[in-house]
Short mmCIF file of C-alpha atoms in Angstrom, two decimals:
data_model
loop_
_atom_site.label_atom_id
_atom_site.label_comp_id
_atom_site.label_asym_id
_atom_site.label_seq_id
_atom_site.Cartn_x
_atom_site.Cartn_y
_atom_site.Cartn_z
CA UNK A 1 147.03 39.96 44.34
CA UNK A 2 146.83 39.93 40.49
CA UNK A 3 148.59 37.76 38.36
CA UNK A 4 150.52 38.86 35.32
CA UNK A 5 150.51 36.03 33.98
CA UNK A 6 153.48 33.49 32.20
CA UNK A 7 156.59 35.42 32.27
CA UNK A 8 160.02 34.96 30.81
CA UNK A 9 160.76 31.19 29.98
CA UNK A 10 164.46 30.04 30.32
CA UNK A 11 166.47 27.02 30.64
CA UNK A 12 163.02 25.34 29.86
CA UNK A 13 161.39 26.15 33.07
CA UNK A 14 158.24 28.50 33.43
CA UNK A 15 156.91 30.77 36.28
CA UNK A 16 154.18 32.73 37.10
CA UNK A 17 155.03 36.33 38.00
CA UNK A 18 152.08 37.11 41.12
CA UNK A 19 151.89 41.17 41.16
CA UNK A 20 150.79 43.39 44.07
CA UNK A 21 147.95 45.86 42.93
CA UNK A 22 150.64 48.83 42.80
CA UNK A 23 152.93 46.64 40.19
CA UNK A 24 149.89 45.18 38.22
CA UNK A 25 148.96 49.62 37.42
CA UNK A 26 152.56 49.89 37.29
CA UNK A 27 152.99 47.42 34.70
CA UNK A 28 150.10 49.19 32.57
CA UNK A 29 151.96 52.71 32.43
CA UNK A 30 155.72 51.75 32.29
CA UNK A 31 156.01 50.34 29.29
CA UNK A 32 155.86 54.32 28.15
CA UNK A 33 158.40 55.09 30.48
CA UNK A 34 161.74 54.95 31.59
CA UNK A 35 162.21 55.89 35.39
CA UNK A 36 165.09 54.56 37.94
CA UNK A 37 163.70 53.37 41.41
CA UNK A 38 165.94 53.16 44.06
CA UNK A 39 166.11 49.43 45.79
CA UNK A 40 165.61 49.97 49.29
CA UNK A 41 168.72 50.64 51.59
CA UNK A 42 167.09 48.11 54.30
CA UNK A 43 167.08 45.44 52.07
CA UNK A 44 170.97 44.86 52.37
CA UNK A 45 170.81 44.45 56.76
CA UNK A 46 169.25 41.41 56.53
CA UNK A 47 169.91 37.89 55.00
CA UNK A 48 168.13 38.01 51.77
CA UNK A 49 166.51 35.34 49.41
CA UNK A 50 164.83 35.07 46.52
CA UNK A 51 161.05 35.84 48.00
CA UNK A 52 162.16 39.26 49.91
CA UNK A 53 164.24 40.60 46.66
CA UNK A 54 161.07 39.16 44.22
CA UNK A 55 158.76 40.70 46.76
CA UNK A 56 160.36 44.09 46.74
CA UNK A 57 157.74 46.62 45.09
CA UNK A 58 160.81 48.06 42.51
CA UNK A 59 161.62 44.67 41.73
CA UNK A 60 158.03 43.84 40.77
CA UNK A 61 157.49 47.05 38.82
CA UNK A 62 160.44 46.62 36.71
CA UNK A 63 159.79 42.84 36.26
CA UNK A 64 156.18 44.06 35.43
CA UNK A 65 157.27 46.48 32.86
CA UNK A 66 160.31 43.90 31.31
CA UNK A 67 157.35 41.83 30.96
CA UNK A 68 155.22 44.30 29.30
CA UNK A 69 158.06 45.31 26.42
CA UNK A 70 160.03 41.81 26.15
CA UNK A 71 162.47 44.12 23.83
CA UNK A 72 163.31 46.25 26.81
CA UNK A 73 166.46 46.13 28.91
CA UNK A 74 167.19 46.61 32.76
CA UNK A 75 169.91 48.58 33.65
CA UNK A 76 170.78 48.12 37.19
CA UNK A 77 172.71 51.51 38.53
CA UNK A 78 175.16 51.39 41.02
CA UNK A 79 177.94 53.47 42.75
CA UNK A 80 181.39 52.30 41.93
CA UNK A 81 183.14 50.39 44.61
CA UNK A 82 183.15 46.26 45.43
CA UNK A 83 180.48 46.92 47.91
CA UNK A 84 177.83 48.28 45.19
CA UNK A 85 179.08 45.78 42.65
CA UNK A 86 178.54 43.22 44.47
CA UNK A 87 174.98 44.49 45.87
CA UNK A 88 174.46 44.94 42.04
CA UNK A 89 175.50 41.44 41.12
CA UNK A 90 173.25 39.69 44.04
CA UNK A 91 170.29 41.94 43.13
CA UNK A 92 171.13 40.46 39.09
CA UNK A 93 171.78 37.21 40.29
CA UNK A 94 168.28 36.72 41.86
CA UNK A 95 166.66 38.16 38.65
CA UNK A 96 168.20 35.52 36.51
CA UNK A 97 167.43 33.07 39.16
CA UNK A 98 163.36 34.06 38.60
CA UNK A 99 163.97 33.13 34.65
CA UNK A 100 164.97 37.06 33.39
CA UNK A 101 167.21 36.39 30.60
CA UNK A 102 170.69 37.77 31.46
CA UNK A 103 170.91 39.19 28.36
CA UNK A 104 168.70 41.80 29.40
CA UNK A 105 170.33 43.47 32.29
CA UNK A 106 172.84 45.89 32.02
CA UNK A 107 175.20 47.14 35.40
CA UNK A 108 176.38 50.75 35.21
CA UNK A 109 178.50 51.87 38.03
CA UNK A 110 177.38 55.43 37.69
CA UNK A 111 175.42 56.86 40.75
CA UNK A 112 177.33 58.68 43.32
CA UNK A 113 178.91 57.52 46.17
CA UNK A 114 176.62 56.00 49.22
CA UNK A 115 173.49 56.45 46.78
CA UNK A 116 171.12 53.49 46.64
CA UNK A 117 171.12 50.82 43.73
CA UNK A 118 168.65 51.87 40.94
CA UNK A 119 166.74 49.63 38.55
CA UNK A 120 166.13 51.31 34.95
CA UNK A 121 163.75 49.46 32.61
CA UNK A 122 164.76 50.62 29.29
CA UNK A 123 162.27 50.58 26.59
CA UNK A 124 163.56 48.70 22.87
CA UNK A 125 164.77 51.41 20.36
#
């Protein structure tokens, strides 16, 4: 494991944002680019908390690249209905809970129907 290093402060608390090797190279290249991953469909037949959606290699890469570009945005993808909203919502929810600045994330409800949630880390203009 390779540590980032301090990420995002907010509400005056700080954390340490502890990368797989895949995220750390991740992190290094995706500043430069702006690719949707799909969050795993397995992730949502289980109870959930904050270490198995922060331990989720898509969540890591994006977080990785969000803290590479501190101008860029998330965009979190979804299909429209109350059932991908909400998915959408909980997958935002955690985020913020891990100190990413709400601010920053976007929901789009414009994927197709039964396609997975996506997270899109949008480089500043």
């Amino acid at each position: 494991m390779k540590t980032l290093g301090t990420c995002l402060a907010a509400i005056g608390m700080w954390c340490s944002l502890t990368l797989s090797g895949e995220a750390a190279f991740a992190a290094s290249t995706a500043a430069a680019e702006t690719k949707a991953v799909a969050v795993p469909l397995e992730l949502w037949d289980r109870p959930r908390s904050g270490r198995i959606v922060m331990g989720l290699a898509v969540v890591q890469q994006s977080m990785a690249a969000l803290l590479a570009d501190p101008a860029s945005r998330l965009v979190i993808r979804h299909a429209s209905g109350s059932e991908p909203a909400v998915q959408a919502e909980e997958i935002r929810a955690w985020l913020v809970a891990h100190a990413l600045d709400p601010d920053r994330i976007d929901l789009r409800a414009d994927l197709a129907v039964r396609q997975p949630l996506q997270l899109e880390v949008v480089p500043a203009r």
